[in-house]
Amino acid sequence: MTKEIIKFEHVAKKYSKNTIIPDLSFSIDEGEFITVLGSSGSGKTTTLKMINGLEKPTSGEVIVNNQNLKNCNIVEVHRHIGYVVQSIGLFPHMTIAQNIAVTPKLLGWSQEKIDQRAIDLLNLVGLNDEEYSNRYPAQLSGGQQQRVGVARALSTNPPIMLFDEPFSALDAITRQNLQKKLKRIHERLQDKTFFFVTHDINEALFLGNRVMVMNQGRIEQFATPSEVVNHPASSYGKELIGTVRENQALWEELK
Ligand SMILES: Nc1ncnc2c1ncn2[C@@H]1O[C@H](COP(=O)(O)OP(=O)(O)O)[C@@H](O)[C@H]1O
Ligand SMILES: [Mg+2]
């Protein structure tokens, strides 16, 4: 049976007098890989931050795991929701293993359990633990640092993972490698819900089992990648798909 894990009910968000999100309702089932596709300023980050309580709705309800966030301790919420952003923010004076161990340490795990967790997670994200555990962040490439960011967010095994354009600053090849890796990680870790914000249409279509197309604080379409491609529901959606088709035409021309 499917279980609803994230639900927005008529959520509105204003910053002073500016309405960023007029009225947002959607629901996500446990185990889904949702991608949120929208141009800059469309309200993606604001929506994501309302899931882990970093932003509060001006009105409406955000329900995570059957609990209304209004009634939750936000520190507690953060423990159950992993968060990966573009600027990874690893602690420069800590080793990779120590970076991954930050939250488990706060939670008072035994050193043995922490060490094992770091080894498992490094291997999960494709970094050899013997080679990387004792390095410092500056000794890793951007893509490798981003892998550590994913490992760190997974350290306490949260049921929900939020990603805010985590691969945007990486070169095309590294980026594609990490997309493939992340998709495999999601497949392997059963029942984890991923909510991944991006402005890259190919990334959104490749990763998501459903794509939320956002424009000006509204959901214009929330459907499978093939539905979004074959039946774009808005002029903005059509325009996005048009950019891909134009690229394809260019490729054909250059052949
Ligand atoms: N803390 C804030 N104060 C005022 N305006 C904000 C704040 N955060 C975001 N905004 C505005 O809200 C809109 C949506 O922002 P955001 O959710 O970051 O969009 P996206 O992530 O899709 O680029 C933008 O116009 C942005 O300027
Ligand atoms: Mg953003």
PDB file of C-alpha atoms and ligand atoms in Angstrom:
ATOM      1  CA  MET A   1       0.000   0.000   0.000  1.00  0.00           C
ATOM      2  CA  THR A   2       1.243   3.475  -0.767  1.00  0.00           C
ATOM      3  CA  LYS A   3       1.708   5.901   2.053  1.00  0.00           C
ATOM      4  CA  GLU A   4       1.435   9.650   1.690  1.00  0.00           C
ATOM      5  CA  ILE A   5       4.611  11.165   3.097  1.00  0.00           C
ATOM      6  CA  ILE A   6       4.519  14.853   2.116  1.00  0.00           C
ATOM      7  CA  LYS A   7       1.373  16.880   1.682  1.00  0.00           C
ATOM      8  CA  PHE A   8       0.772  20.594   1.026  1.00  0.00           C
ATOM      9  CA  GLU A   9      -2.756  21.883   1.581  1.00  0.00           C
ATOM     10  CA  HIS A  10      -3.439  25.346   0.176  1.00  0.00           C
ATOM     11  CA  VAL A  11      -0.021  26.623   1.117  1.00  0.00           C
ATOM     12  CA  ALA A  12       0.647  30.306   0.480  1.00  0.00           C
ATOM     13  CA  LYS A  13       3.929  32.123   1.039  1.00  0.00           C
ATOM     14  CA  LYS A  14       4.494  35.849   1.126  1.00  0.00           C
ATOM     15  CA  TYR A  15       7.693  37.763   1.750  1.00  0.00           C
ATOM     16  CA  SER A  16       6.467  41.082   3.186  1.00  0.00           C
ATOM     17  CA  LYS A  17       3.825  42.077   0.642  1.00  0.00           C
ATOM     18  CA  ASN A  18       5.082  39.931  -2.225  1.00  0.00           C
ATOM     19  CA  THR A  19       3.131  36.770  -2.829  1.00  0.00           C
ATOM     20  CA  ILE A  20       5.659  34.173  -3.977  1.00  0.00           C
ATOM     21  CA  ILE A  21       3.351  31.167  -3.736  1.00  0.00           C
ATOM     22  CA  PRO A  22      -0.369  31.926  -4.013  1.00  0.00           C
ATOM     23  CA  ASP A  23      -1.977  28.526  -3.356  1.00  0.00           C
ATOM     24  CA  LEU A  24      -0.057  25.279  -3.516  1.00  0.00           C
ATOM     25  CA  SER A  25      -1.516  21.816  -2.947  1.00  0.00           C
ATOM     26  CA  PHE A  26       0.126  18.497  -3.771  1.00  0.00           C
ATOM     27  CA  SER A  27       0.897  15.154  -2.256  1.00  0.00           C
ATOM     28  CA  ILE A  28       3.829  12.767  -2.557  1.00  0.00           C
ATOM     29  CA  ASP A  29       3.943   9.075  -1.744  1.00  0.00           C
ATOM     30  CA  GLU A  30       6.682   7.337   0.172  1.00  0.00           C
ATOM     31  CA  GLY A  31       9.441   6.080  -2.105  1.00  0.00           C
ATOM     32  CA  GLU A  32       8.863   8.542  -4.929  1.00  0.00           C
ATOM     33  CA  PHE A  33      11.666  10.422  -6.662  1.00  0.00           C
ATOM     34  CA  ILE A  34      10.123  13.809  -7.348  1.00  0.00           C
ATOM     35  CA  THR A  35      11.909  16.393  -9.433  1.00  0.00           C
ATOM     36  CA  VAL A  36      10.804  20.024  -9.350  1.00  0.00           C
ATOM     37  CA  LEU A  37      11.481  21.844 -12.583  1.00  0.00           C
ATOM     38  CA  GLY A  38      11.158  25.594 -12.903  1.00  0.00           C
ATOM     39  CA  SER A  39      13.058  28.682 -13.936  1.00  0.00           C
ATOM     40  CA  SER A  40      14.906  30.875 -11.483  1.00  0.00           C
ATOM     41  CA  GLY A  41      12.556  32.658  -9.079  1.00  0.00           C
ATOM     42  CA  SER A  42       9.630  30.290  -9.610  1.00  0.00           C
ATOM     43  CA  GLY A  43       9.508  29.333  -5.911  1.00  0.00           C
ATOM     44  CA  LYS A  44      11.313  25.961  -5.974  1.00  0.00           C
ATOM     45  CA  THR A  45      13.676  26.644  -3.069  1.00  0.00           C
ATOM     46  CA  THR A  46      10.895  28.251  -1.021  1.00  0.00           C
ATOM     47  CA  THR A  47       8.736  25.151  -1.533  1.00  0.00           C
ATOM     48  CA  LEU A  48      11.599  22.832  -0.590  1.00  0.00           C
ATOM     49  CA  LYS A  49      12.396  24.828   2.558  1.00  0.00           C
ATOM     50  CA  MET A  50       8.791  24.608   3.689  1.00  0.00           C
ATOM     51  CA  ILE A  51       9.154  20.805   3.736  1.00  0.00           C
ATOM     52  CA  ASN A  52      11.905  20.915   6.364  1.00  0.00           C
ATOM     53  CA  GLY A  53      10.601  23.961   8.179  1.00  0.00           C
ATOM     54  CA  LEU A  54      13.382  26.349   7.163  1.00  0.00           C
ATOM     55  CA  GLU A  55      10.564  28.543   5.828  1.00  0.00           C
ATOM     56  CA  LYS A  56       7.072  28.714   7.262  1.00  0.00           C
ATOM     57  CA  PRO A  57       3.974  29.038   5.110  1.00  0.00           C
ATOM     58  CA  THR A  58       2.049  32.290   5.479  1.00  0.00           C
ATOM     59  CA  SER A  59      -1.094  30.167   5.413  1.00  0.00           C
ATOM     60  CA  GLY A  60      -2.041  26.575   4.707  1.00  0.00           C
ATOM     61  CA  GLU A  61      -0.752  23.284   6.041  1.00  0.00           C
ATOM     62  CA  VAL A  62       2.434  21.300   5.451  1.00  0.00           C
ATOM     63  CA  ILE A  63       2.099  17.706   6.573  1.00  0.00           C
ATOM     64  CA  VAL A  64       5.154  15.470   6.692  1.00  0.00           C
ATOM     65  CA  ASN A  65       4.832  11.854   7.725  1.00  0.00           C
ATOM     66  CA  ASN A  66       1.306  12.473   9.024  1.00  0.00           C
ATOM     67  CA  GLN A  67       2.420  15.353  11.228  1.00  0.00           C
ATOM     68  CA  ASN A  68       1.537  18.974  10.701  1.00  0.00           C
ATOM     69  CA  LEU A  69       4.840  20.882  10.804  1.00  0.00           C
ATOM     70  CA  LYS A  70       3.130  23.593  12.850  1.00  0.00           C
ATOM     71  CA  ASN A  71       3.133  21.202  15.784  1.00  0.00           C
ATOM     72  CA  CYS A  72       6.666  19.886  15.333  1.00  0.00           C
ATOM     73  CA  ASN A  73      10.015  20.706  16.829  1.00  0.00           C
ATOM     74  CA  ILE A  74      12.067  21.872  13.847  1.00  0.00           C
ATOM     75  CA  VAL A  75      15.342  20.440  15.181  1.00  0.00           C
ATOM     76  CA  GLU A  76      13.615  17.068  15.372  1.00  0.00           C
ATOM     77  CA  VAL A  77      12.251  17.520  11.826  1.00  0.00           C
ATOM     78  CA  HIS A  78      15.760  18.158  10.474  1.00  0.00           C
ATOM     79  CA  ARG A  79      16.938  14.856  11.876  1.00  0.00           C
ATOM     80  CA  HIS A  80      14.461  13.024   9.688  1.00  0.00           C
ATOM     81  CA  ILE A  81      15.077  14.998   6.534  1.00  0.00           C
ATOM     82  CA  GLY A  82      18.405  15.004   4.683  1.00  0.00           C
ATOM     83  CA  TYR A  83      19.312  18.210   2.865  1.00  0.00           C
ATOM     84  CA  VAL A  84      21.815  18.647   0.018  1.00  0.00           C
ATOM     85  CA  VAL A  85      22.490  22.020  -1.594  1.00  0.00           C
ATOM     86  CA  GLN A  86      24.749  23.329  -4.333  1.00  0.00           C
ATOM     87  CA  SER A  87      27.323  24.838  -1.984  1.00  0.00           C
ATOM     88  CA  ILE A  88      28.091  21.664  -0.091  1.00  0.00           C
ATOM     89  CA  GLY A  89      29.425  23.348   3.028  1.00  0.00           C
ATOM     90  CA  LEU A  90      31.742  20.596   4.246  1.00  0.00           C
ATOM     91  CA  PHE A  91      33.750  21.601   7.305  1.00  0.00           C
ATOM     92  CA  PRO A  92      37.241  22.300   5.916  1.00  0.00           C
ATOM     93  CA  HIS A  93      39.151  21.383   9.081  1.00  0.00           C
ATOM     94  CA  MET A  94      37.441  17.990   9.426  1.00  0.00           C
ATOM     95  CA  THR A  95      38.276  14.851   7.483  1.00  0.00           C
ATOM     96  CA  ILE A  96      35.715  13.324   5.131  1.00  0.00           C
ATOM     97  CA  ALA A  97      34.817  10.650   7.696  1.00  0.00           C
ATOM     98  CA  GLN A  98      34.433  13.305  10.411  1.00  0.00           C
ATOM     99  CA  ASN A  99      32.225  15.389   8.133  1.00  0.00           C
ATOM    100  CA  ILE A 100      29.896  12.440   7.583  1.00  0.00           C
ATOM    101  CA  ALA A 101      29.866  11.739  11.331  1.00  0.00           C
ATOM    102  CA  VAL A 102      28.714  15.170  12.508  1.00  0.00           C
ATOM    103  CA  THR A 103      25.051  14.343  13.175  1.00  0.00           C
ATOM    104  CA  PRO A 104      25.570  10.727  14.345  1.00  0.00           C
ATOM    105  CA  LYS A 105      28.044  12.153  16.889  1.00  0.00           C
ATOM    106  CA  LEU A 106      25.509  14.710  18.085  1.00  0.00           C
ATOM    107  CA  LEU A 107      23.049  11.860  18.512  1.00  0.00           C
ATOM    108  CA  GLY A 108      25.553  10.000  20.671  1.00  0.00           C
ATOM    109  CA  TRP A 109      26.173   6.972  18.455  1.00  0.00           C
ATOM    110  CA  SER A 110      29.051   4.684  19.452  1.00  0.00           C
ATOM    111  CA  GLN A 111      32.349   5.316  17.626  1.00  0.00           C
ATOM    112  CA  GLU A 112      32.176   1.826  16.159  1.00  0.00           C
ATOM    113  CA  LYS A 113      28.742   2.430  14.659  1.00  0.00           C
ATOM    114  CA  ILE A 114      29.825   5.854  13.348  1.00  0.00           C
ATOM    115  CA  ASP A 115      32.942   4.416  11.687  1.00  0.00           C
ATOM    116  CA  GLN A 116      30.966   1.649  10.023  1.00  0.00           C
ATOM    117  CA  ARG A 117      28.319   4.095   8.820  1.00  0.00           C
ATOM    118  CA  ALA A 118      30.973   6.342   7.217  1.00  0.00           C
ATOM    119  CA  ILE A 119      32.502   3.343   5.422  1.00  0.00           C
ATOM    120  CA  ASP A 120      29.117   2.136   4.146  1.00  0.00           C
ATOM    121  CA  LEU A 121      28.062   5.586   2.961  1.00  0.00           C
ATOM    122  CA  LEU A 122      31.339   6.374   1.206  1.00  0.00           C
ATOM    123  CA  ASN A 123      31.028   3.121  -0.696  1.00  0.00           C
ATOM    124  CA  LEU A 124      27.371   3.819  -1.465  1.00  0.00           C
ATOM    125  CA  VAL A 125      28.265   7.118  -3.136  1.00  0.00           C
ATOM    126  CA  GLY A 126      31.167   5.509  -4.971  1.00  0.00           C
ATOM    127  CA  LEU A 127      34.171   6.704  -2.959  1.00  0.00           C
ATOM    128  CA  ASN A 128      36.649   4.123  -1.709  1.00  0.00           C
ATOM    129  CA  ASP A 129      36.670   4.517   2.071  1.00  0.00           C
ATOM    130  CA  GLU A 130      40.332   3.618   2.528  1.00  0.00           C
ATOM    131  CA  GLU A 131      41.344   6.254   0.029  1.00  0.00           C
ATOM    132  CA  TYR A 132      39.018   9.065   1.081  1.00  0.00           C
ATOM    133  CA  SER A 133      38.095   8.740   4.782  1.00  0.00           C
ATOM    134  CA  ASN A 134      41.096  10.658   6.070  1.00  0.00           C
ATOM    135  CA  ARG A 135      41.337  13.294   3.384  1.00  0.00           C
ATOM    136  CA  TYR A 136      40.213  16.878   3.901  1.00  0.00           C
ATOM    137  CA  PRO A 137      37.541  18.473   1.686  1.00  0.00           C
ATOM    138  CA  ALA A 138      40.110  20.632  -0.155  1.00  0.00           C
ATOM    139  CA  GLN A 139      41.773  17.404  -1.350  1.00  0.00           C
ATOM    140  CA  LEU A 140      38.633  16.363  -3.255  1.00  0.00           C
ATOM    141  CA  SER A 141      37.233  17.526  -6.591  1.00  0.00           C
ATOM    142  CA  GLY A 142      33.893  19.354  -6.688  1.00  0.00           C
ATOM    143  CA  GLY A 143      32.079  16.209  -7.775  1.00  0.00           C
ATOM    144  CA  GLN A 144      33.678  14.142  -5.022  1.00  0.00           C
ATOM    145  CA  GLN A 145      32.773  16.788  -2.447  1.00  0.00           C
ATOM    146  CA  GLN A 146      29.194  16.670  -3.657  1.00  0.00           C
ATOM    147  CA  ARG A 147      29.185  12.888  -3.177  1.00  0.00           C
ATOM    148  CA  VAL A 148      30.318  13.444   0.400  1.00  0.00           C
ATOM    149  CA  GLY A 149      27.491  15.960   0.780  1.00  0.00           C
ATOM    150  CA  VAL A 150      25.023  13.250  -0.250  1.00  0.00           C
ATOM    151  CA  ALA A 151      26.667  10.729   2.113  1.00  0.00           C
ATOM    152  CA  ARG A 152      26.522  13.203   4.994  1.00  0.00           C
ATOM    153  CA  ALA A 153      22.833  13.928   4.381  1.00  0.00           C
ATOM    154  CA  LEU A 154      22.163  10.175   4.486  1.00  0.00           C
ATOM    155  CA  SER A 155      24.141   9.607   7.696  1.00  0.00           C
ATOM    156  CA  THR A 156      21.170   9.182  10.025  1.00  0.00           C
ATOM    157  CA  ASN A 157      19.179   7.268   7.433  1.00  0.00           C
ATOM    158  CA  PRO A 158      16.401   9.863   7.010  1.00  0.00           C
ATOM    159  CA  PRO A 159      13.231   8.739   5.200  1.00  0.00           C
ATOM    160  CA  ILE A 160      13.132  11.994   3.170  1.00  0.00           C
ATOM    161  CA  MET A 161      15.959  13.637   1.222  1.00  0.00           C
ATOM    162  CA  LEU A 162      15.773  17.164  -0.173  1.00  0.00           C
ATOM    163  CA  PHE A 163      18.131  18.275  -2.944  1.00  0.00           C
ATOM    164  CA  ASP A 164      18.359  21.896  -4.061  1.00  0.00           C
ATOM    165  CA  GLU A 165      20.200  22.012  -7.401  1.00  0.00           C
ATOM    166  CA  PRO A 166      23.077  19.976  -5.938  1.00  0.00           C
ATOM    167  CA  PHE A 167      24.845  19.370  -9.248  1.00  0.00           C
ATOM    168  CA  SER A 168      24.377  22.773 -10.887  1.00  0.00           C
ATOM    169  CA  ALA A 169      27.963  23.909 -10.447  1.00  0.00           C
ATOM    170  CA  LEU A 170      29.530  20.728 -11.857  1.00  0.00           C
ATOM    171  CA  ASP A 171      30.810  20.075 -15.367  1.00  0.00           C
ATOM    172  CA  ALA A 172      28.566  18.085 -17.722  1.00  0.00           C
ATOM    173  CA  ILE A 173      30.335  14.728 -17.411  1.00  0.00           C
ATOM    174  CA  THR A 174      30.664  14.794 -13.622  1.00  0.00           C
ATOM    175  CA  ARG A 175      27.086  15.925 -13.417  1.00  0.00           C
ATOM    176  CA  GLN A 176      25.777  13.071 -15.533  1.00  0.00           C
ATOM    177  CA  ASN A 177      27.802  10.543 -13.521  1.00  0.00           C
ATOM    178  CA  LEU A 178      26.329  11.845 -10.296  1.00  0.00           C
ATOM    179  CA  GLN A 179      22.805  11.784 -11.711  1.00  0.00           C
ATOM    180  CA  LYS A 180      23.201   8.110 -12.609  1.00  0.00           C
ATOM    181  CA  LYS A 181      24.701   7.389  -9.199  1.00  0.00           C
ATOM    182  CA  LEU A 182      21.900   9.172  -7.366  1.00  0.00           C
ATOM    183  CA  LYS A 183      19.257   7.322  -9.327  1.00  0.00           C
ATOM    184  CA  ARG A 184      20.868   4.001  -8.386  1.00  0.00           C
ATOM    185  CA  ILE A 185      21.116   5.074  -4.743  1.00  0.00           C
ATOM    186  CA  HIS A 186      17.409   5.857  -4.712  1.00  0.00           C
ATOM    187  CA  GLU A 187      16.624   2.481  -6.253  1.00  0.00           C
ATOM    188  CA  ARG A 188      18.794   0.704  -3.756  1.00  0.00           C
ATOM    189  CA  LEU A 189      17.527   2.476  -0.637  1.00  0.00           C
ATOM    190  CA  GLN A 190      13.962   1.300  -0.792  1.00  0.00           C
ATOM    191  CA  ASP A 191      11.135   3.535   0.409  1.00  0.00           C
ATOM    192  CA  LYS A 192      13.206   6.704   0.628  1.00  0.00           C
ATOM    193  CA  THR A 193      11.497   9.767  -0.762  1.00  0.00           C
ATOM    194  CA  PHE A 194      13.642  12.153  -2.797  1.00  0.00           C
ATOM    195  CA  PHE A 195      12.555  15.728  -3.582  1.00  0.00           C
ATOM    196  CA  PHE A 196      15.009  17.193  -6.077  1.00  0.00           C
ATOM    197  CA  VAL A 197      14.870  20.787  -7.323  1.00  0.00           C
ATOM    198  CA  THR A 198      16.484  21.684 -10.623  1.00  0.00           C
ATOM    199  CA  HIS A 199      16.208  24.151 -13.482  1.00  0.00           C
ATOM    200  CA  ASP A 200      17.666  21.587 -15.897  1.00  0.00           C
ATOM    201  CA  ILE A 201      14.975  19.846 -17.913  1.00  0.00           C
ATOM    202  CA  ASN A 202      17.104  16.837 -18.855  1.00  0.00           C
ATOM    203  CA  GLU A 203      18.044  16.288 -15.221  1.00  0.00           C
ATOM    204  CA  ALA A 204      14.391  16.553 -14.158  1.00  0.00           C
ATOM    205  CA  LEU A 205      13.195  14.117 -16.823  1.00  0.00           C
ATOM    206  CA  PHE A 206      15.988  11.608 -16.178  1.00  0.00           C
ATOM    207  CA  LEU A 207      15.734  11.471 -12.385  1.00  0.00           C
ATOM    208  CA  GLY A 208      12.087  11.896 -11.486  1.00  0.00           C
ATOM    209  CA  ASN A 209       9.368   9.276 -11.486  1.00  0.00           C
ATOM    210  CA  ARG A 210       7.158  12.379 -11.460  1.00  0.00           C
ATOM    211  CA  VAL A 211       8.093  15.906 -12.460  1.00  0.00           C
ATOM    212  CA  MET A 212       6.541  18.955 -10.827  1.00  0.00           C
ATOM    213  CA  VAL A 213       6.624  21.790 -13.334  1.00  0.00           C
ATOM    214  CA  MET A 214       6.598  25.090 -11.438  1.00  0.00           C
ATOM    215  CA  ASN A 215       6.125  28.562 -12.798  1.00  0.00           C
ATOM    216  CA  GLN A 216       5.561  31.736 -10.792  1.00  0.00           C
ATOM    217  CA  GLY A 217       4.760  29.878  -7.588  1.00  0.00           C
ATOM    218  CA  ARG A 218       2.225  27.565  -9.196  1.00  0.00           C
ATOM    219  CA  ILE A 219       2.298  23.938 -10.217  1.00  0.00           C
ATOM    220  CA  GLU A 220       1.444  23.832 -13.899  1.00  0.00           C
ATOM    221  CA  GLN A 221       1.851  20.086 -14.243  1.00  0.00           C
ATOM    222  CA  PHE A 222       2.745  17.219 -11.922  1.00  0.00           C
ATOM    223  CA  ALA A 223       3.110  14.071 -13.982  1.00  0.00           C
ATOM    224  CA  THR A 224       5.440  11.383 -15.297  1.00  0.00           C
ATOM    225  CA  PRO A 225       8.374  12.471 -17.484  1.00  0.00           C
ATOM    226  CA  SER A 226       6.755  10.952 -20.550  1.00  0.00           C
ATOM    227  CA  GLU A 227       3.504  12.803 -19.879  1.00  0.00           C
ATOM    228  CA  VAL A 228       5.425  16.073 -19.458  1.00  0.00           C
ATOM    229  CA  VAL A 229       7.226  15.519 -22.755  1.00  0.00           C
ATOM    230  CA  ASN A 230       4.262  14.273 -24.776  1.00  0.00           C
ATOM    231  CA  HIS A 231       1.495  16.368 -23.278  1.00  0.00           C
ATOM    232  CA  PRO A 232       2.929  19.547 -21.766  1.00  0.00           C
ATOM    233  CA  ALA A 233       0.100  21.143 -19.809  1.00  0.00           C
ATOM    234  CA  SER A 234       1.079  24.810 -20.073  1.00  0.00           C
ATOM    235  CA  SER A 235       2.707  27.232 -22.454  1.00  0.00           C
ATOM    236  CA  TYR A 236       5.726  27.338 -20.128  1.00  0.00           C
ATOM    237  CA  GLY A 237       5.945  23.521 -20.263  1.00  0.00           C
ATOM    238  CA  LYS A 238       5.706  23.595 -24.043  1.00  0.00           C
ATOM    239  CA  GLU A 239       8.463  26.168 -24.192  1.00  0.00           C
ATOM    240  CA  LEU A 240      10.717  24.001 -22.004  1.00  0.00           C
ATOM    241  CA  ILE A 241      10.179  20.946 -24.174  1.00  0.00           C
ATOM    242  CA  GLY A 242      10.759  23.199 -27.183  1.00  0.00           C
ATOM    243  CA  THR A 243      14.277  23.983 -25.947  1.00  0.00           C
ATOM    244  CA  VAL A 244      15.122  20.264 -25.959  1.00  0.00           C
ATOM    245  CA  ARG A 245      13.726  19.841 -29.460  1.00  0.00           C
ATOM    246  CA  GLU A 246      15.740  22.830 -30.664  1.00  0.00           C
ATOM    247  CA  ASN A 247      18.883  21.248 -29.239  1.00  0.00           C
ATOM    248  CA  GLN A 248      18.089  18.005 -31.014  1.00  0.00           C
ATOM    249  CA  ALA A 249      17.634  19.909 -34.278  1.00  0.00           C
ATOM    250  CA  LEU A 250      21.033  21.541 -33.784  1.00  0.00           C
ATOM    251  CA  TRP A 251      22.643  18.133 -33.187  1.00  0.00           C
ATOM    252  CA  GLU A 252      21.069  16.787 -36.357  1.00  0.00           C
ATOM    253  CA  GLU A 253      22.300  19.795 -38.291  1.00  0.00           C
ATOM    254  CA  LEU A 254      25.864  19.318 -37.073  1.00  0.00           C
ATOM    255  CA  LYS A 255      26.032  15.632 -37.890  1.00  0.00           C
TER     256      LYS A 255
HETATM  257  N1  LIG B   1      13.990  35.491   2.212  1.00  0.00           N
HETATM  258  C1  LIG B   1      13.392  36.104   1.172  1.00  0.00           C
HETATM  259  N2  LIG B   1      12.921  37.363   1.274  1.00  0.00           N
HETATM  260  C2  LIG B   1      12.303  37.970   0.248  1.00  0.00           C
HETATM  261  N3  LIG B   1      12.099  37.395  -0.954  1.00  0.00           N
HETATM  262  C3  LIG B   1      12.539  36.142  -1.127  1.00  0.00           C
HETATM  263  C4  LIG B   1      13.203  35.424  -0.079  1.00  0.00           C
HETATM  264  N4  LIG B   1      13.521  34.189  -0.541  1.00  0.00           N
HETATM  265  C5  LIG B   1      13.078  34.148  -1.802  1.00  0.00           C
HETATM  266  N5  LIG B   1      12.494  35.306  -2.165  1.00  0.00           N
HETATM  267  C6  LIG B   1      11.873  35.598  -3.472  1.00  0.00           C
HETATM  268  O1  LIG B   1      10.929  34.569  -3.745  1.00  0.00           O
HETATM  269  C7  LIG B   1      10.926  34.234  -5.115  1.00  0.00           C
HETATM  270  C8  LIG B   1      11.129  32.742  -5.268  1.00  0.00           C
HETATM  271  O2  LIG B   1      12.409  32.420  -4.793  1.00  0.00           O
HETATM  272  P1  LIG B   1      12.971  30.933  -4.757  1.00  0.00           P
HETATM  273  O3  LIG B   1      12.020  30.076  -4.029  1.00  0.00           O
HETATM  274  O4  LIG B   1      14.351  31.017  -4.235  1.00  0.00           O
HETATM  275  O5  LIG B   1      12.952  30.554  -6.295  1.00  0.00           O
HETATM  276  P2  LIG B   1      13.776  29.440  -7.094  1.00  0.00           P
HETATM  277  O6  LIG B   1      14.407  28.520  -6.111  1.00  0.00           O
HETATM  278  O7  LIG B   1      12.770  28.773  -7.954  1.00  0.00           O
HETATM  279  O8  LIG B   1      14.786  30.183  -7.910  1.00  0.00           O
HETATM  280  C9  LIG B   1      12.004  35.087  -5.771  1.00  0.00           C
HETATM  281  O9  LIG B   1      11.390  36.165  -6.396  1.00  0.00           O
HETATM  282  C10 LIG B   1      12.863  35.520  -4.609  1.00  0.00           C
HETATM  283  O10 LIG B   1      13.424  36.755  -4.864  1.00  0.00           O
HETATM  284 MG    MG B   2      16.430  28.017  -5.832  1.00  0.00          MG
END
